Amino acid sequence: MSAALIAFAFAAAQPARSERSERSAQSRQSPQDGVGLHVSGRDIVEADGTSFVMRGVSHPYAWKKDQRRSFADIKELGANSVRVVLTSDVGADEVAGVISTCKRHRLICVLENHDTTGYGDTDGAITLDEAADYWTGLKRVLAGQERYVVVNIGNEPYGNSDTSGWAAATSGAIRKLRDAGLKHLIMVDGPNWGQDWSGIMRGNAASVLDSDPLRNIVFSVHMYGAYGTAAKVTDYYDAFRSAGLPLVVGEFGWKHTDGDVDEDTIINEAQSRGIGYLGWSWSGNSGGVEYLDTATGFDPGRLTEWGRRLFNGANGIRATSKEATVYGGSPAD
């Protein structure tokens, strides 16, 4: 499997919010305090209030279930998080096993439904509402895991066609999860194959956060060819900082079909600003984007050039990752 095909994109300018709006946004506190991973202003924090900055990589679990050592190998390379690709046919018992494996290896588990990828541009892609049904169907294995699990509702849930519905669809999916009693930190991807080059997510993020009664949402931008210069990267980061809203880079590479990527600025500026990042991807890419593998053949001893940059480079995972305090210095049960 490969990362989602990314269309050519252009960065969109977004007006800064007023100082009053910024102060208001930064002062927000989540009613999730003490429950599990949650947002506080621009930051993700654990139940005990300790800041948690994601440092990890995506693992194509749904397509590569035989690669059982991947979680251990990703942890050994220094990650504190792993973004796990799921599809709607991965059932509750299997998801419970994934969560248990993440916990055994002391990783925060970001679970994502990949079936939404490119909705509107990809035949067979499901809606965010359908993805929400998948998550509510997993309630029995998700409940009680709020300290260990982040729910990424749907991967790249819109392509480039008719993205105007993104905000309403995202808010509706969030409400469905909350109505079902799920209290987890929810990660939402932007439109435009995740790159949000049109500024739809950036412009509507505050209203989407306000639509959540738990105010526990982190916004995920995917950075590929639309982020080929330092200015495009920092402009996007700056917009969320000015708005006082939480942001992670939920996917990025070092190059892609739509152009070069300024991965150094993505990584270095994320570190200086306390923004989490999750590289795409561990291994197993195909269809001409094998260059996005960080490990050749799932072998941690054969990191690619991209893998060496992500894991071992300046401000990379090994140098900046801090294990979640929920693990308390001993393996989780």
CSV table of C-alpha atoms in Angstrom, one decimal:
chain,number,residue,atom,x,y,z
A,1,MET,CA,0.0,0.0,0.0
A,2,SER,CA,1.1,3.6,-0.5
A,3,ALA,CA,0.5,7.0,1.0
A,4,ALA,CA,-2.5,8.7,-0.5
A,5,LEU,CA,-2.1,10.3,-4.0
A,6,ILE,CA,-1.6,14.0,-3.5
A,7,ALA,CA,-2.9,16.5,-6.1
A,8,PHE,CA,-0.9,19.6,-7.0
A,9,ALA,CA,-1.6,22.2,-4.4
A,10,PHE,CA,-1.2,25.9,-3.7
A,11,ALA,CA,-0.8,27.4,-0.2
A,12,ALA,CA,-3.7,29.7,0.8
A,13,ALA,CA,-3.3,32.8,2.9
A,14,GLN,CA,-5.4,33.1,6.0
A,15,PRO,CA,-5.9,36.3,8.0
A,16,ALA,CA,-4.6,36.3,11.5
A,17,ARG,CA,-7.2,36.3,14.3
A,18,SER,CA,-7.4,39.3,16.7
A,19,GLU,CA,-5.3,39.4,19.9
A,20,ARG,CA,-8.5,39.0,21.9
A,21,SER,CA,-9.5,35.8,20.0
A,22,GLU,CA,-5.9,34.5,20.5
A,23,ARG,CA,-6.0,35.1,24.2
A,24,SER,CA,-9.4,33.5,24.5
A,25,ALA,CA,-8.4,30.4,22.5
A,26,GLN,CA,-5.2,30.0,24.5
A,27,SER,CA,-7.0,30.1,27.8
A,28,ARG,CA,-9.4,27.3,27.0
A,29,GLN,CA,-9.2,24.2,29.2
A,30,SER,CA,-10.6,20.9,28.3
A,31,PRO,CA,-13.1,19.1,30.6
A,32,GLN,CA,-10.9,16.0,29.9
A,33,ASP,CA,-8.5,17.0,32.7
A,34,GLY,CA,-7.6,13.8,34.6
A,35,VAL,CA,-9.4,11.4,32.1
A,36,GLY,CA,-6.7,10.8,29.5
A,37,LEU,CA,-4.8,12.5,26.7
A,38,HIS,CA,-6.4,15.9,26.1
A,39,VAL,CA,-5.8,19.4,24.7
A,40,SER,CA,-5.0,22.4,26.8
A,41,GLY,CA,-4.7,25.5,24.6
A,42,ARG,CA,-2.3,24.6,21.8
A,43,ASP,CA,-0.8,21.6,23.7
A,44,ILE,CA,-1.6,17.9,24.1
A,45,VAL,CA,-1.3,16.9,27.7
A,46,GLU,CA,-1.6,13.6,29.6
A,47,ALA,CA,-4.1,13.0,32.4
A,48,ASP,CA,-1.6,14.2,35.0
A,49,GLY,CA,-1.1,17.5,33.0
A,50,THR,CA,2.3,16.6,31.6
A,51,SER,CA,2.8,17.9,28.0
A,52,PHE,CA,3.0,15.2,25.4
A,53,VAL,CA,4.5,15.8,22.0
A,54,MET,CA,4.0,13.1,19.4
A,55,ARG,CA,7.2,11.7,17.8
A,56,GLY,CA,6.5,8.7,15.6
A,57,VAL,CA,5.7,7.1,12.3
A,58,SER,CA,2.7,5.4,10.6
A,59,HIS,CA,2.6,1.7,10.4
A,60,PRO,CA,0.5,0.1,7.6
A,61,TYR,CA,-0.9,-2.5,9.9
A,62,ALA,CA,-4.1,-3.3,8.0
A,63,TRP,CA,-2.1,-4.3,4.9
A,64,LYS,CA,0.9,-5.8,6.6
A,65,LYS,CA,-0.5,-7.8,9.6
A,66,ASP,CA,2.3,-10.3,9.3
A,67,GLN,CA,4.9,-7.7,10.3
A,68,ARG,CA,4.4,-8.3,14.0
A,69,ARG,CA,7.8,-6.9,15.1
A,70,SER,CA,7.1,-3.4,13.7
A,71,PHE,CA,5.8,-2.0,17.0
A,72,ALA,CA,8.8,-3.1,18.9
A,73,ASP,CA,11.2,-1.9,16.2
A,74,ILE,CA,9.6,1.5,16.0
A,75,LYS,CA,9.9,1.8,19.8
A,76,GLU,CA,13.5,0.7,19.7
A,77,LEU,CA,14.3,3.5,17.3
A,78,GLY,CA,13.0,6.0,19.9
A,79,ALA,CA,9.4,6.7,18.9
A,80,ASN,CA,6.8,7.6,21.6
A,81,SER,CA,3.8,7.1,19.3
A,82,VAL,CA,2.7,5.0,16.4
A,83,ARG,CA,-0.1,5.8,13.9
A,84,VAL,CA,-1.7,2.6,13.1
A,85,VAL,CA,-3.5,2.1,9.7
A,86,LEU,CA,-6.9,0.4,10.1
A,87,THR,CA,-9.6,-0.3,7.6
A,88,SER,CA,-13.3,-0.9,8.4
A,89,ASP,CA,-12.9,-4.7,8.2
A,90,VAL,CA,-10.5,-4.7,11.2
A,91,GLY,CA,-12.8,-5.9,14.0
A,92,ALA,CA,-13.0,-5.1,17.7
A,93,ASP,CA,-11.0,-8.0,19.0
A,94,GLU,CA,-8.2,-7.3,16.5
A,95,VAL,CA,-8.2,-3.6,17.5
A,96,ALA,CA,-8.0,-4.6,21.1
A,97,GLY,CA,-4.9,-6.6,20.2
A,98,VAL,CA,-3.3,-3.6,18.5
A,99,ILE,CA,-3.9,-1.5,21.6
A,100,SER,CA,-2.4,-4.1,23.8
A,101,THR,CA,0.7,-4.3,21.6
A,102,CYS,CA,1.1,-0.5,21.6
A,103,LYS,CA,0.9,-0.6,25.4
A,104,ARG,CA,3.3,-3.5,25.7
A,105,HIS,CA,5.8,-1.5,23.8
A,106,ARG,CA,5.1,1.8,25.6
A,107,LEU,CA,3.7,3.6,22.6
A,108,ILE,CA,0.8,6.0,22.4
A,109,CYS,CA,-1.5,4.4,19.9
A,110,VAL,CA,-3.0,6.7,17.2
A,111,LEU,CA,-5.7,4.6,15.5
A,112,GLU,CA,-6.8,5.8,12.0
A,113,ASN,CA,-9.5,4.6,9.6
A,114,HIS,CA,-7.9,4.7,6.1
A,115,ASP,CA,-11.2,4.0,4.2
A,116,THR,CA,-12.1,7.8,4.1
A,117,THR,CA,-9.0,8.6,2.0
A,118,GLY,CA,-9.8,11.1,-0.8
A,119,TYR,CA,-13.6,11.0,-0.4
A,120,GLY,CA,-15.1,12.8,-3.5
A,121,ASP,CA,-12.1,12.0,-5.7
A,122,THR,CA,-11.7,8.2,-4.9
A,123,ASP,CA,-14.2,5.6,-5.8
A,124,GLY,CA,-15.3,3.6,-2.8
A,125,ALA,CA,-14.0,6.0,-0.2
A,126,ILE,CA,-16.4,6.2,2.8
A,127,THR,CA,-17.8,9.3,4.5
A,128,LEU,CA,-16.7,10.6,7.9
A,129,ASP,CA,-20.2,9.7,9.1
A,130,GLU,CA,-19.5,6.1,8.1
A,131,ALA,CA,-16.1,6.2,9.8
A,132,ALA,CA,-17.8,7.4,13.0
A,133,ASP,CA,-20.0,4.4,12.9
A,134,TYR,CA,-16.9,2.2,12.8
A,135,TRP,CA,-15.5,3.9,15.9
A,136,THR,CA,-18.7,3.7,17.9
A,137,GLY,CA,-18.8,0.0,17.0
A,138,LEU,CA,-15.5,-0.4,18.8
A,139,LYS,CA,-16.7,1.3,22.0
A,140,ARG,CA,-16.2,-1.9,24.1
A,141,VAL,CA,-12.5,-2.0,23.3
A,142,LEU,CA,-11.8,1.7,23.2
A,143,ALA,CA,-13.5,2.6,26.5
A,144,GLY,CA,-11.0,3.0,29.3
A,145,GLN,CA,-8.1,3.4,27.0
A,146,GLU,CA,-8.2,7.3,26.9
A,147,ARG,CA,-4.7,7.5,28.4
A,148,TYR,CA,-3.2,5.4,25.7
A,149,VAL,CA,-5.3,5.8,22.5
A,150,VAL,CA,-5.9,8.7,20.1
A,151,VAL,CA,-8.8,8.3,17.6
A,152,ASN,CA,-7.9,9.7,14.2
A,153,ILE,CA,-11.5,9.6,12.7
A,154,GLY,CA,-10.6,9.4,9.1
A,155,ASN,CA,-7.5,9.6,7.0
A,156,GLU,CA,-7.5,12.4,4.4
A,157,PRO,CA,-11.3,12.5,4.4
A,158,TYR,CA,-11.7,14.7,1.4
A,159,GLY,CA,-9.7,15.0,-1.9
A,160,ASN,CA,-9.8,18.3,-3.8
A,161,SER,CA,-13.5,18.1,-4.9
A,162,ASP,CA,-16.2,19.9,-3.0
A,163,THR,CA,-14.3,20.3,0.2
A,164,SER,CA,-16.8,22.9,1.5
A,165,GLY,CA,-18.5,20.1,3.5
A,166,TRP,CA,-15.4,19.3,5.6
A,167,ALA,CA,-16.3,21.3,8.7
A,168,ALA,CA,-19.9,20.1,9.0
A,169,ALA,CA,-19.0,16.5,8.3
A,170,THR,CA,-16.1,16.6,10.8
A,171,SER,CA,-18.2,18.2,13.5
A,172,GLY,CA,-21.0,15.6,12.9
A,173,ALA,CA,-18.6,12.7,13.2
A,174,ILE,CA,-17.2,14.1,16.4
A,175,ARG,CA,-20.7,14.5,17.9
A,176,LYS,CA,-21.5,10.9,17.0
A,177,LEU,CA,-18.4,9.7,18.9
A,178,ARG,CA,-19.3,11.8,21.9
A,179,ASP,CA,-22.9,10.8,21.9
A,180,ALA,CA,-21.7,7.2,22.0
A,181,GLY,CA,-19.7,8.0,25.2
A,182,LEU,CA,-16.2,8.0,23.6
A,183,LYS,CA,-14.1,10.5,25.5
A,184,HIS,CA,-10.8,10.1,23.7
A,185,LEU,CA,-8.6,12.8,22.2
A,186,ILE,CA,-9.8,12.9,18.6
A,187,MET,CA,-7.5,13.7,15.7
A,188,VAL,CA,-9.0,15.2,12.6
A,189,ASP,CA,-7.3,15.4,9.2
A,190,GLY,CA,-7.7,18.3,6.8
A,191,PRO,CA,-9.2,18.1,3.2
A,192,ASN,CA,-7.1,18.3,0.0
A,193,TRP,CA,-5.7,14.8,0.7
A,194,GLY,CA,-4.8,16.0,4.2
A,195,GLN,CA,-2.7,19.0,3.0
A,196,ASP,CA,-5.3,21.6,3.5
A,197,TRP,CA,-3.7,23.8,0.9
A,198,SER,CA,-7.1,25.6,0.5
A,199,GLY,CA,-7.2,26.6,4.1
A,200,ILE,CA,-10.5,24.9,4.8
A,201,MET,CA,-9.4,23.3,8.0
A,202,ARG,CA,-7.3,26.2,9.1
A,203,GLY,CA,-10.2,28.6,8.7
A,204,ASN,CA,-12.8,26.4,10.4
A,205,ALA,CA,-10.7,24.7,13.1
A,206,ALA,CA,-12.0,27.0,15.9
A,207,SER,CA,-15.6,26.2,15.1
A,208,VAL,CA,-14.9,22.5,14.9
A,209,LEU,CA,-13.2,22.6,18.3
A,210,ASP,CA,-16.2,24.5,19.7
A,211,SER,CA,-18.6,21.9,18.3
A,212,ASP,CA,-17.1,19.2,20.6
A,213,PRO,CA,-18.6,19.3,24.1
A,214,LEU,CA,-15.4,17.9,25.5
A,215,ARG,CA,-13.2,20.4,23.5
A,216,ASN,CA,-10.7,17.6,22.9
A,217,ILE,CA,-9.7,17.8,19.3
A,218,VAL,CA,-6.2,18.0,17.7
A,219,PHE,CA,-5.9,19.1,14.0
A,220,SER,CA,-3.7,17.1,11.7
A,221,VAL,CA,-2.1,18.5,8.6
A,222,HIS,CA,-0.3,16.2,6.1
A,223,MET,CA,2.7,17.8,4.6
A,224,TYR,CA,3.8,16.8,1.1
A,225,GLY,CA,4.4,18.8,-2.0
A,226,ALA,CA,2.3,21.7,-0.9
A,227,TYR,CA,4.9,22.4,1.7
A,228,GLY,CA,8.0,22.6,-0.4
A,229,THR,CA,9.3,25.9,1.1
A,230,ALA,CA,10.1,27.0,4.6
A,231,ALA,CA,7.6,29.9,4.3
A,232,LYS,CA,4.7,27.5,3.5
A,233,VAL,CA,5.5,25.4,6.5
A,234,THR,CA,5.9,28.2,8.9
A,235,ASP,CA,2.9,30.1,7.7
A,236,TYR,CA,0.7,27.1,8.4
A,237,TYR,CA,2.3,26.6,11.9
A,238,ASP,CA,1.9,30.3,12.6
A,239,ALA,CA,-1.8,30.3,11.8
A,240,PHE,CA,-2.5,27.7,14.4
A,241,ARG,CA,-0.2,29.3,17.0
A,242,SER,CA,-1.9,32.7,16.5
A,243,ALA,CA,-5.3,31.0,16.9
A,244,GLY,CA,-4.2,29.1,20.0
A,245,LEU,CA,-5.3,25.8,18.5
A,246,PRO,CA,-3.6,22.4,18.7
A,247,LEU,CA,-1.8,21.1,15.7
A,248,VAL,CA,0.2,18.0,14.7
A,249,VAL,CA,1.8,16.9,11.4
A,250,GLY,CA,-0.1,13.7,11.1
A,251,GLU,CA,1.8,12.6,7.9
A,252,PHE,CA,4.8,13.9,6.0
A,253,GLY,CA,7.6,12.7,3.8
A,254,TRP,CA,10.8,14.0,2.3
A,255,LYS,CA,9.5,14.1,-1.3
A,256,HIS,CA,6.4,13.1,-3.2
A,257,THR,CA,4.7,12.9,-6.5
A,258,ASP,CA,3.5,16.5,-6.2
A,259,GLY,CA,6.9,18.0,-5.5
A,260,ASP,CA,9.7,18.3,-3.1
A,261,VAL,CA,9.0,18.6,0.6
A,262,ASP,CA,10.9,20.8,3.1
A,263,GLU,CA,11.2,18.1,5.6
A,264,ASP,CA,14.0,19.9,7.5
A,265,THR,CA,11.8,22.9,8.3
A,266,ILE,CA,8.8,20.6,9.1
A,267,ILE,CA,10.9,18.8,11.7
A,268,ASN,CA,13.0,21.7,13.1
A,269,GLU,CA,10.2,24.1,13.4
A,270,ALA,CA,7.9,21.5,14.9
A,271,GLN,CA,10.5,20.9,17.6
A,272,SER,CA,11.0,24.6,18.4
A,273,ARG,CA,7.2,25.0,18.7
A,274,GLY,CA,6.3,21.8,20.5
A,275,ILE,CA,4.3,20.4,17.6
A,276,GLY,CA,4.0,16.7,17.2
A,277,TYR,CA,4.9,14.9,14.0
A,278,LEU,CA,4.3,11.4,12.6
A,279,GLY,CA,6.2,10.4,9.5
A,280,TRP,CA,4.8,8.4,6.6
A,281,SER,CA,5.6,5.5,6.8
A,282,TRP,CA,7.4,2.6,8.4
A,283,SER,CA,7.7,0.3,5.4
A,284,GLY,CA,5.7,-1.4,2.7
A,285,ASN,CA,4.9,1.4,0.3
A,286,SER,CA,4.3,0.5,-3.3
A,287,GLY,CA,3.0,1.9,-6.6
A,288,GLY,CA,5.9,4.1,-7.2
A,289,VAL,CA,6.2,5.7,-3.8
A,290,GLU,CA,8.5,3.2,-2.2
A,291,TYR,CA,10.8,6.2,-1.4
A,292,LEU,CA,8.5,6.9,1.5
A,293,ASP,CA,9.6,3.8,3.3
A,294,THR,CA,11.7,4.6,6.4
A,295,ALA,CA,12.9,1.0,6.7
A,296,THR,CA,13.7,-1.3,3.8
A,297,GLY,CA,11.7,-4.5,4.0
A,298,PHE,CA,10.5,-3.7,7.6
A,299,ASP,CA,14.1,-4.1,8.8
A,300,PRO,CA,15.1,-1.5,11.4
A,301,GLY,CA,18.8,-2.2,10.6
A,302,ARG,CA,18.3,-1.0,7.0
A,303,LEU,CA,16.9,2.5,7.4
A,304,THR,CA,16.5,4.4,4.2
A,305,GLU,CA,17.8,7.9,3.6
A,306,TRP,CA,14.4,9.2,4.7
A,307,GLY,CA,14.4,6.9,7.7
A,308,ARG,CA,17.8,8.1,8.8
A,309,ARG,CA,16.6,11.7,8.6
A,310,LEU,CA,13.4,11.0,10.5
A,311,PHE,CA,14.7,8.9,13.2
A,312,ASN,CA,18.4,9.9,13.6
A,313,GLY,CA,18.7,13.4,12.1
A,314,ALA,CA,18.8,16.8,13.8
A,315,ASN,CA,15.6,17.2,15.9
A,316,GLY,CA,14.5,13.8,14.7
A,317,ILE,CA,12.6,11.2,16.7
A,318,ARG,CA,15.6,9.7,18.6
A,319,ALA,CA,16.8,13.2,19.7
A,320,THR,CA,13.5,14.7,20.8
A,321,SER,CA,11.0,12.0,21.7
A,322,LYS,CA,9.9,11.7,25.3
A,323,GLU,CA,8.0,8.6,26.5
A,324,ALA,CA,4.5,9.2,27.8
A,325,THR,CA,4.5,9.4,31.6
A,326,VAL,CA,1.5,7.1,31.7
A,327,TYR,CA,3.9,4.2,31.4
A,328,GLY,CA,5.6,5.3,34.6
A,329,GLY,CA,8.9,3.7,34.0
A,330,SER,CA,7.6,0.1,33.8
A,331,PRO,CA,5.8,-1.9,31.1
A,332,ALA,CA,2.0,-1.4,31.0
A,333,ASP,CA,-0.3,-4.3,31.8
